[in-house]
Every structure is written in C-alpha cells, then in structure tokens.
C-alpha cells in the first residue's frame, strides 16, 4: 500500500507513451538461491530461467510442434476477440502484469482499439523496448508503461486508476503459481482490475499424459536447454560452477497433483559455490525448477470465484487443450 501515496516517478517518452518507475526492489539472489538449494528438497525459482538466453529459448519453445499452449491460446484470442469486446462493452483500458515483450496484446489492441494500455513489467529494459515499439505501432493508444514487480503492481493501481480496466494475463502463467499463492495472486488481479473491471486469463487444461509430457520434452531439446539455462544463469551471476554436462533435464506429468514438474538431476556429485561456501549436491539429487499446473474449466472457474470474480464466459478449442476465461470483478 505504501506506493499509493507516493507521487509516481514518471517520464513522457513520446506523445503516447508515459513511463512510470516503481523501482522494483532488487532481490538478494545469493541468499535466495543458497536457501532454496540447501533445503532438504532442493529447488530453484522458475524466474531464473529468464535471462536473455532463456527468454529467447522460451520464445522458440512456443513455436515447437509439441508446445500447443501458445498457438492454441492465440487461435482462441483471434477467434473470439470481437465477441469478448462486445461482452465487455468496448473496453477502453487493458492492463497486463508481466507483459514481457507485449506481443500477445497486439491482437487485442488491433481488435478492440482501446484508449489505454498499461503493461507492468519488472525488467526495465524489456519494458522500455517493447512499449516504445508498441507506441509507434499503435499511435492512437496511450501507453502507461509501469516498471514494477507483481506485488507492487497490486498495491499501486489507484494511482493510475482507469475505470473498467481489463486485466489480461495470458499464457497460462497462472499455472506456474502454487495453489495458495495462486489464490492470492488472483485476488491481486482483482484489485488491479478495480471496480467494474474484468479479467481475461488463459489456463492450460488437463489432458492425457502423453501430450503433456511431449510438450515439456520437445524433440529439439529446447525445453531441456531452457531448464538448464537456469544453471548457466547462476554460473554467470553467482559463479556457482554447476557442471552442466553432468546435469539432466527431467520433466513429467504428476497426475495426482495435476501438474507438470520440471527438475534438473545431478548425474555426478556437484560441488556448488555459493559465495564463501561450497554446497555438495549428491549424484541423483533433483533440483525442482518448475511446476506447471493444469486445470479443468470447472476447477479454474471455481478458483476465479474464490478470488472474488464472477465468471462470464470460457472459450476452449475443439481439442480441449486450452481455456480462455473472462470474469468480472
Ligand atoms: C511460462 N509458462 C506458462 C510455461 C509453462 O508451460 O508452464 C513455462 C514453460 N516451462 C517449460 N516450458 C514452458
């Protein structure tokens, strides 16, 4: 809440682009990684996938034949953009937390021609690059680019209030949250949407294991490289000295928990440098790097209700691979 009363630091970068900096606090990477790797069940936060190389790898994953979520969601957005627009009575403001390269929203900006777009993104460089390009390509849309992390973003919206805001959260990124955190995050999205606002969110669906396992074990090895990239990232930033030739990508669908799990398995003892100390991870140890929860239309709708939304509509593709939910605050 502390940001609500602080004047926002902002800069007019071009006639239709204002940049707001909430100065997302830097995390203590060494402390965070040391703690999670030293736990009885070692883990790494999935955010460590996403340095420059990791983001490029993720982009390539979304174009592999096996990884169906991105293209299926895009086809749903393309097919139903008009219907959603009509349902929302011509929405004028779209807010997108974790907007990244602001690619998917282009489809909505084209179809809806809203007055405002507000991307929220922790990476200043990525946000500046993407929003400058967008401002050029959509001269009639005013872009309020907000550099913030998710939690700040939830505390900030009054300062940039726009009535009837539609929060756009595509990609089934919601599936990368643990159930309890997911509920809290959805409530935060409700705050961000504000009274009279709405949420348009993608959620990947449960389906036979073979299809899911293939999506996270693509033949080209891009998901394996993406997973391993977390270690390259730590080697570069913290000098951990993971021997990545002796680590392997493991991904499988955990049916009981309805989630894909990704791990990195040590094929030999790994002696990891963490600041002043060395941590040994024994051969056979698995570092848990990501969960990607899968939903049913009903289970996800129930989560929306629990977070205070009223579901309006849900669209799925003919193969029932992916769902796009529209809910009202
Ligand atoms: C970003 N997120 C929705 C992706 C997913 O499918 O959970 C991340 C990913 N991990 C491996 N492949 C893609």
Coordinates of C-alpha atoms and ligand atoms in Angstrom, one line a residue:
X1 CA 0.0 0.0 0.0
X2 CA 2.9 2.3 0.6
X3 CA 3.1 3.3 -3.1
X4 CA -0.4 4.7 -3.2
X5 CA 0.5 8.0 -1.5
X6 CA 3.9 8.4 -3.1
X7 CA 3.9 10.6 -6.2
X8 CA 4.8 8.3 -9.1
X9 CA 8.0 9.0 -10.8
X10 CA 7.1 9.3 -14.4
X11 CA 8.6 10.4 -17.7
X12 CA 6.8 11.2 -21.0
X13 CA 8.9 9.3 -23.5
X14 CA 6.8 10.1 -26.6
X15 CA 3.4 11.7 -27.1
X16 CA 1.5 8.4 -26.5
X17 CA 4.0 6.7 -24.0
X18 CA 4.4 7.5 -20.3
X19 CA 6.9 5.5 -18.3
X20 CA 6.3 5.0 -14.6
X21 CA 9.1 3.6 -12.5
X22 CA 8.2 2.0 -9.2
X23 CA 11.8 0.9 -8.7
X24 CA 11.2 -2.8 -8.1
X25 CA 13.4 -3.8 -5.2
X26 CA 16.4 -6.0 -6.2
X27 CA 16.3 -9.4 -4.6
X28 CA 19.3 -10.9 -2.9
X29 CA 20.0 -13.6 -5.4
X30 CA 22.8 -15.3 -3.5
X31 CA 20.7 -15.5 -0.3
X32 CA 17.6 -16.7 -2.1
X33 CA 19.4 -19.4 -4.2
X34 CA 21.5 -20.5 -1.2
X35 CA 18.4 -21.1 0.8
X36 CA 16.5 -23.0 -1.9
X37 CA 19.4 -25.2 -3.0
X38 CA 20.2 -26.1 0.7
X39 CA 16.7 -27.2 1.5
X40 CA 16.0 -30.9 2.1
X41 CA 14.2 -30.9 -1.3
X42 CA 16.4 -28.5 -3.4
X43 CA 14.7 -26.1 -5.7
X44 CA 15.2 -23.0 -7.8
X45 CA 12.6 -20.4 -8.6
X46 CA 11.4 -20.6 -12.2
X47 CA 12.3 -16.9 -12.7
X48 CA 15.9 -18.0 -13.1
X49 CA 15.1 -19.4 -16.5
X50 CA 14.5 -16.0 -17.8
X51 CA 17.7 -14.1 -18.7
X52 CA 18.2 -13.0 -22.3
X53 CA 19.1 -16.5 -23.5
X54 CA 16.3 -18.1 -21.5
X55 CA 13.7 -15.7 -22.9
X56 CA 14.9 -16.4 -26.4
X57 CA 14.7 -20.2 -25.7
X58 CA 11.1 -19.8 -24.3
X59 CA 10.2 -17.9 -27.4
X60 CA 11.4 -20.9 -29.5
X61 CA 9.6 -23.4 -27.3
X62 CA 6.3 -21.7 -28.1
X63 CA 6.9 -22.4 -31.8
X64 CA 7.8 -26.2 -31.4
X65 CA 5.2 -28.6 -32.7
X66 CA 4.8 -30.2 -29.2
X67 CA 4.2 -27.0 -27.2
X68 CA 0.5 -26.4 -28.0
X69 CA -0.5 -23.7 -25.4
X70 CA 0.7 -20.6 -27.1
X71 CA -0.7 -21.3 -30.6
X72 CA -3.9 -22.6 -29.1
X73 CA -4.4 -19.5 -27.0
X74 CA -3.6 -17.3 -29.9
X75 CA -6.2 -19.0 -32.0
X76 CA -8.8 -18.5 -29.3
X77 CA -7.9 -14.9 -28.9
X78 CA -8.1 -14.4 -32.7
X79 CA -11.4 -16.2 -33.0
X80 CA -13.1 -14.6 -30.0
X81 CA -11.6 -11.1 -29.7
X82 CA -14.7 -9.4 -31.2
X83 CA -17.1 -11.5 -29.0
X84 CA -15.1 -10.6 -25.9
X85 CA -15.1 -7.0 -26.8
X86 CA -18.8 -7.0 -27.2
X87 CA -19.2 -8.8 -24.0
X88 CA -17.2 -6.2 -22.2
X89 CA -19.0 -3.3 -23.9
X90 CA -16.0 -2.0 -25.8
X91 CA -13.3 -1.9 -23.0
X92 CA -11.0 1.2 -23.1
X93 CA -8.2 0.1 -20.8
X94 CA -6.1 -3.1 -20.8
X95 CA -3.6 -3.7 -18.0
X96 CA -1.1 -6.6 -18.4
X97 CA 1.0 -7.7 -15.5
X98 CA 4.3 -9.4 -16.6
X99 CA 3.8 -8.1 -20.1
X100 CA 7.3 -9.1 -21.3
X101 CA 7.6 -8.3 -25.0
X102 CA 3.9 -7.2 -25.2
X103 CA 3.4 -9.5 -28.2
X104 CA 0.0 -11.1 -27.4
X105 CA -1.8 -7.9 -26.6
X106 CA -1.2 -6.6 -30.1
X107 CA -4.1 -8.8 -31.2
X108 CA -6.4 -7.2 -28.7
X109 CA -5.2 -3.7 -29.5
X110 CA -6.0 -4.3 -33.1
X111 CA -9.4 -5.8 -32.4
X112 CA -10.5 -3.5 -29.6
X113 CA -8.7 -0.3 -30.3
X114 CA -8.8 0.8 -26.7
X115 CA -7.7 4.2 -25.4
X116 CA -5.1 2.9 -22.9
X117 CA -2.7 0.1 -22.5
X118 CA -0.8 -0.4 -19.2
X119 CA 1.9 -3.1 -19.3
X120 CA 3.5 -3.9 -16.0
X121 CA 6.9 -5.5 -16.2
X122 CA 9.9 -5.9 -13.8
X123 CA 12.5 -5.7 -16.5
X124 CA 13.0 -2.0 -17.2
X125 CA 15.0 -2.8 -20.4
X126 CA 12.4 -5.2 -21.8
X127 CA 9.5 -2.8 -20.9
X128 CA 11.1 0.2 -22.5
X129 CA 12.0 -1.7 -25.7
X130 CA 8.6 -3.3 -26.1
X131 CA 6.5 -0.2 -25.1
X132 CA 8.4 2.1 -27.4
X133 CA 7.8 -0.2 -30.3
X134 CA 4.1 -0.5 -29.4
X135 CA 3.7 3.2 -29.1
X136 CA 5.0 3.6 -32.6
X137 CA 2.8 0.8 -34.0
X138 CA -0.4 2.0 -32.2
X139 CA -0.3 5.8 -32.2
X140 CA -3.9 6.0 -31.1
X141 CA -3.3 4.0 -27.9
X142 CA -1.9 5.8 -24.9
X143 CA 0.6 3.5 -23.2
X144 CA 1.3 3.8 -19.5
X145 CA 4.3 1.5 -19.0
X146 CA 4.9 0.6 -15.4
X147 CA 8.2 -0.8 -14.2
X148 CA 7.2 -2.8 -11.1
X149 CA 7.1 -6.3 -9.7
X150 CA 3.8 -8.1 -9.4
X151 CA 3.3 -7.4 -5.7
X152 CA 4.0 -3.7 -6.2
X153 CA 1.7 -3.6 -9.1
X154 CA -1.2 -4.9 -7.0
X155 CA -0.6 -2.1 -4.4
X156 CA -0.3 0.7 -7.0
X157 CA -3.4 0.8 -9.2
X158 CA -5.3 3.6 -7.5
X159 CA -2.6 6.0 -8.6
X160 CA -3.2 5.0 -12.2
X161 CA -6.9 4.3 -11.9
X162 CA -8.9 3.8 -15.1
X163 CA -12.5 2.7 -14.7
X164 CA -13.4 -0.6 -16.2
X165 CA -9.9 -1.9 -16.6
X166 CA -9.5 -5.3 -18.3
X167 CA -6.6 -7.2 -16.8
X168 CA -5.0 -9.5 -19.4
X169 CA -3.0 -12.4 -18.1
X170 CA -2.4 -14.9 -21.0
X171 CA -0.1 -17.9 -21.4
X172 CA -1.2 -20.0 -18.5
X173 CA 1.4 -18.3 -16.4
X174 CA -1.1 -18.7 -13.6
X175 CA -0.3 -22.4 -13.7
X176 CA 3.3 -21.6 -12.6
X177 CA 2.0 -20.4 -9.2
X178 CA 1.5 -22.8 -6.3
X179 CA -2.2 -23.2 -5.3
X180 CA -2.1 -20.9 -2.2
X181 CA -0.1 -18.2 -4.0
X182 CA -2.3 -18.5 -7.0
X183 CA -5.4 -17.6 -4.9
X184 CA -3.6 -14.6 -3.5
X185 CA -2.4 -13.6 -7.0
X186 CA -5.8 -13.8 -8.5
X187 CA -7.1 -11.6 -5.7
X188 CA -4.3 -9.1 -6.6
X189 CA -5.5 -9.2 -10.2
X190 CA -9.0 -8.3 -9.0
X191 CA -7.6 -5.3 -7.2
X192 CA -5.7 -4.3 -10.3
X193 CA -8.8 -4.6 -12.4
X194 CA -10.7 -2.4 -9.9
X195 CA -14.4 -2.0 -9.5
X196 CA -16.3 -2.6 -12.8
X197 CA -13.2 -4.2 -14.2
X198 CA -12.6 -7.7 -15.7
X199 CA -10.0 -10.4 -16.1
X200 CA -9.1 -12.2 -19.3
X201 CA -6.9 -15.1 -18.5
X202 CA -5.5 -18.2 -20.1
X203 CA -5.4 -21.6 -18.3
X204 CA -4.0 -24.8 -19.7
X205 CA -6.2 -27.8 -19.5
X206 CA -5.7 -31.3 -18.1
X207 CA -5.3 -33.9 -20.9
X208 CA -3.7 -37.3 -21.5
X209 CA -0.1 -37.6 -20.1
X210 CA 1.5 -38.3 -23.4
X211 CA 0.5 -35.0 -24.9
X212 CA 1.7 -33.1 -21.8
X213 CA 4.9 -35.0 -21.4
X214 CA 5.7 -34.3 -25.1
X215 CA 5.1 -30.6 -24.6
X216 CA 7.8 -30.4 -21.9
X217 CA 10.2 -32.8 -23.6
X218 CA 10.3 -31.4 -27.2
X219 CA 12.4 -33.4 -29.7
X220 CA 14.6 -30.4 -30.5
X221 CA 15.7 -30.2 -26.8
X222 CA 14.7 -26.6 -26.4
X223 CA 12.8 -27.2 -23.1
X224 CA 15.8 -29.1 -21.8
X225 CA 18.1 -26.2 -22.8
X226 CA 15.6 -23.7 -21.2
X227 CA 15.6 -25.7 -17.9
X228 CA 19.4 -26.0 -18.0
X229 CA 19.7 -22.3 -18.7
X230 CA 18.8 -21.6 -15.0
X231 CA 22.1 -23.1 -14.1
X232 CA 24.0 -21.2 -16.8
X233 CA 22.4 -18.1 -15.4
X234 CA 23.5 -18.9 -11.8
X235 CA 27.0 -19.8 -13.0
X236 CA 27.3 -16.4 -14.7
X237 CA 25.7 -14.3 -12.0
X238 CA 27.0 -16.1 -8.8
X239 CA 29.9 -18.2 -10.1
X240 CA 28.2 -21.4 -8.8
X241 CA 30.2 -23.6 -11.1
X242 CA 27.5 -26.1 -11.9
X243 CA 28.9 -28.8 -14.2
X244 CA 26.0 -28.6 -16.6
X245 CA 27.4 -31.5 -18.7
X246 CA 26.6 -33.7 -15.7
X247 CA 23.1 -32.4 -15.1
X248 CA 20.0 -33.6 -17.0
X249 CA 16.5 -32.2 -17.7
X250 CA 13.6 -34.2 -16.2
X251 CA 10.0 -33.3 -16.9
X252 CA 6.9 -35.4 -16.3
X253 CA 3.2 -35.0 -15.6
X254 CA 2.4 -35.7 -11.9
X255 CA -1.2 -36.9 -12.3
X256 CA -2.0 -36.8 -8.6
X257 CA -1.0 -33.2 -8.4
X258 CA -2.2 -32.2 -11.8
X259 CA 1.0 -30.5 -12.8
X260 CA 4.0 -30.9 -15.0
X261 CA 7.1 -30.9 -12.8
X262 CA 10.5 -29.9 -14.2
X263 CA 13.7 -30.9 -12.4
X264 CA 17.4 -30.8 -13.0
X265 CA 19.0 -34.1 -12.0
X266 CA 22.7 -34.4 -10.9
X267 CA 24.5 -37.1 -12.8
X268 CA 27.5 -36.8 -10.6
X269 CA 28.2 -35.1 -7.3
X270 CA 28.0 -31.3 -7.8
X271 CA 30.1 -29.0 -5.7
X272 CA 28.4 -25.7 -5.9
X273 CA 30.0 -22.4 -5.0
X274 CA 27.6 -20.1 -3.1
X275 CA 29.5 -17.1 -2.0
X276 CA 32.0 -18.2 0.6
X277 CA 30.7 -21.7 1.0
X278 CA 30.5 -24.8 -1.1
X279 CA 27.4 -27.0 -1.2
X280 CA 27.6 -30.6 -2.4
X281 CA 24.6 -32.0 -4.2
X282 CA 25.0 -35.8 -4.4
X283 CA 24.6 -37.6 -7.7
X284 CA 20.9 -38.5 -8.2
X285 CA 19.7 -35.3 -6.4
X286 CA 17.0 -33.5 -8.3
X287 CA 16.6 -29.7 -8.2
X288 CA 12.9 -28.9 -8.6
X289 CA 12.8 -25.9 -11.0
X290 CA 9.1 -25.5 -12.1
X291 CA 5.5 -26.7 -11.7
X292 CA 3.0 -26.0 -14.4
X293 CA -0.5 -26.8 -13.0
X294 CA -3.2 -27.9 -15.4
X295 CA -6.9 -27.2 -14.8
X296 CA -10.3 -28.2 -15.9
X297 CA -12.7 -25.4 -16.9
X298 CA -14.7 -26.1 -13.7
X299 CA -11.7 -26.1 -11.4
X300 CA -10.3 -22.9 -12.8
X301 CA -13.7 -21.2 -12.7
X302 CA -14.0 -22.2 -9.0
X303 CA -10.7 -20.6 -8.3
X304 CA -11.9 -17.4 -10.0
X305 CA -15.0 -17.4 -7.8
X306 CA -12.9 -18.0 -4.7
X307 CA -10.8 -14.9 -5.6
X308 CA -14.0 -12.8 -5.9
X309 CA -14.6 -12.8 -9.6
X310 CA -17.8 -13.7 -11.4
X311 CA -17.1 -15.9 -14.4
X312 CA -18.7 -14.5 -17.5
X313 CA -17.6 -16.9 -20.3
X314 CA -15.0 -19.5 -21.1
X315 CA -13.8 -20.5 -24.6
X316 CA -11.9 -23.7 -25.4
X317 CA -10.5 -25.1 -28.7
X318 CA -12.1 -28.1 -30.4
X319 CA -9.5 -30.4 -28.9
X320 CA -10.0 -29.1 -25.4
X321 CA -6.3 -28.3 -25.0
X322 CA -6.6 -24.8 -23.6
X323 CA -9.1 -22.4 -22.0
X324 CA -9.6 -18.7 -22.1
X325 CA -11.7 -17.3 -19.2
X326 CA -13.4 -14.0 -18.9
X327 CA -14.5 -12.9 -15.5
X328 CA -15.9 -9.8 -13.9
X329 CA -14.9 -8.1 -10.7
Ligands
LIG1 C1 5.5 -19.6 -18.8 N1 4.8 -20.9 -18.5 C2 3.4 -20.8 -18.7 C3 5.4 -22.0 -19.2 C4 4.6 -23.3 -18.8 O1 4.2 -24.0 -19.8 O2 4.4 -23.6 -17.7 C5 6.9 -22.2 -18.9 C6 7.5 -23.4 -19.5 N2 8.2 -24.3 -19.0 C7 8.6 -25.2 -19.8 N3 8.1 -24.9 -21.0 C8 7.4 -23.8 -20.9

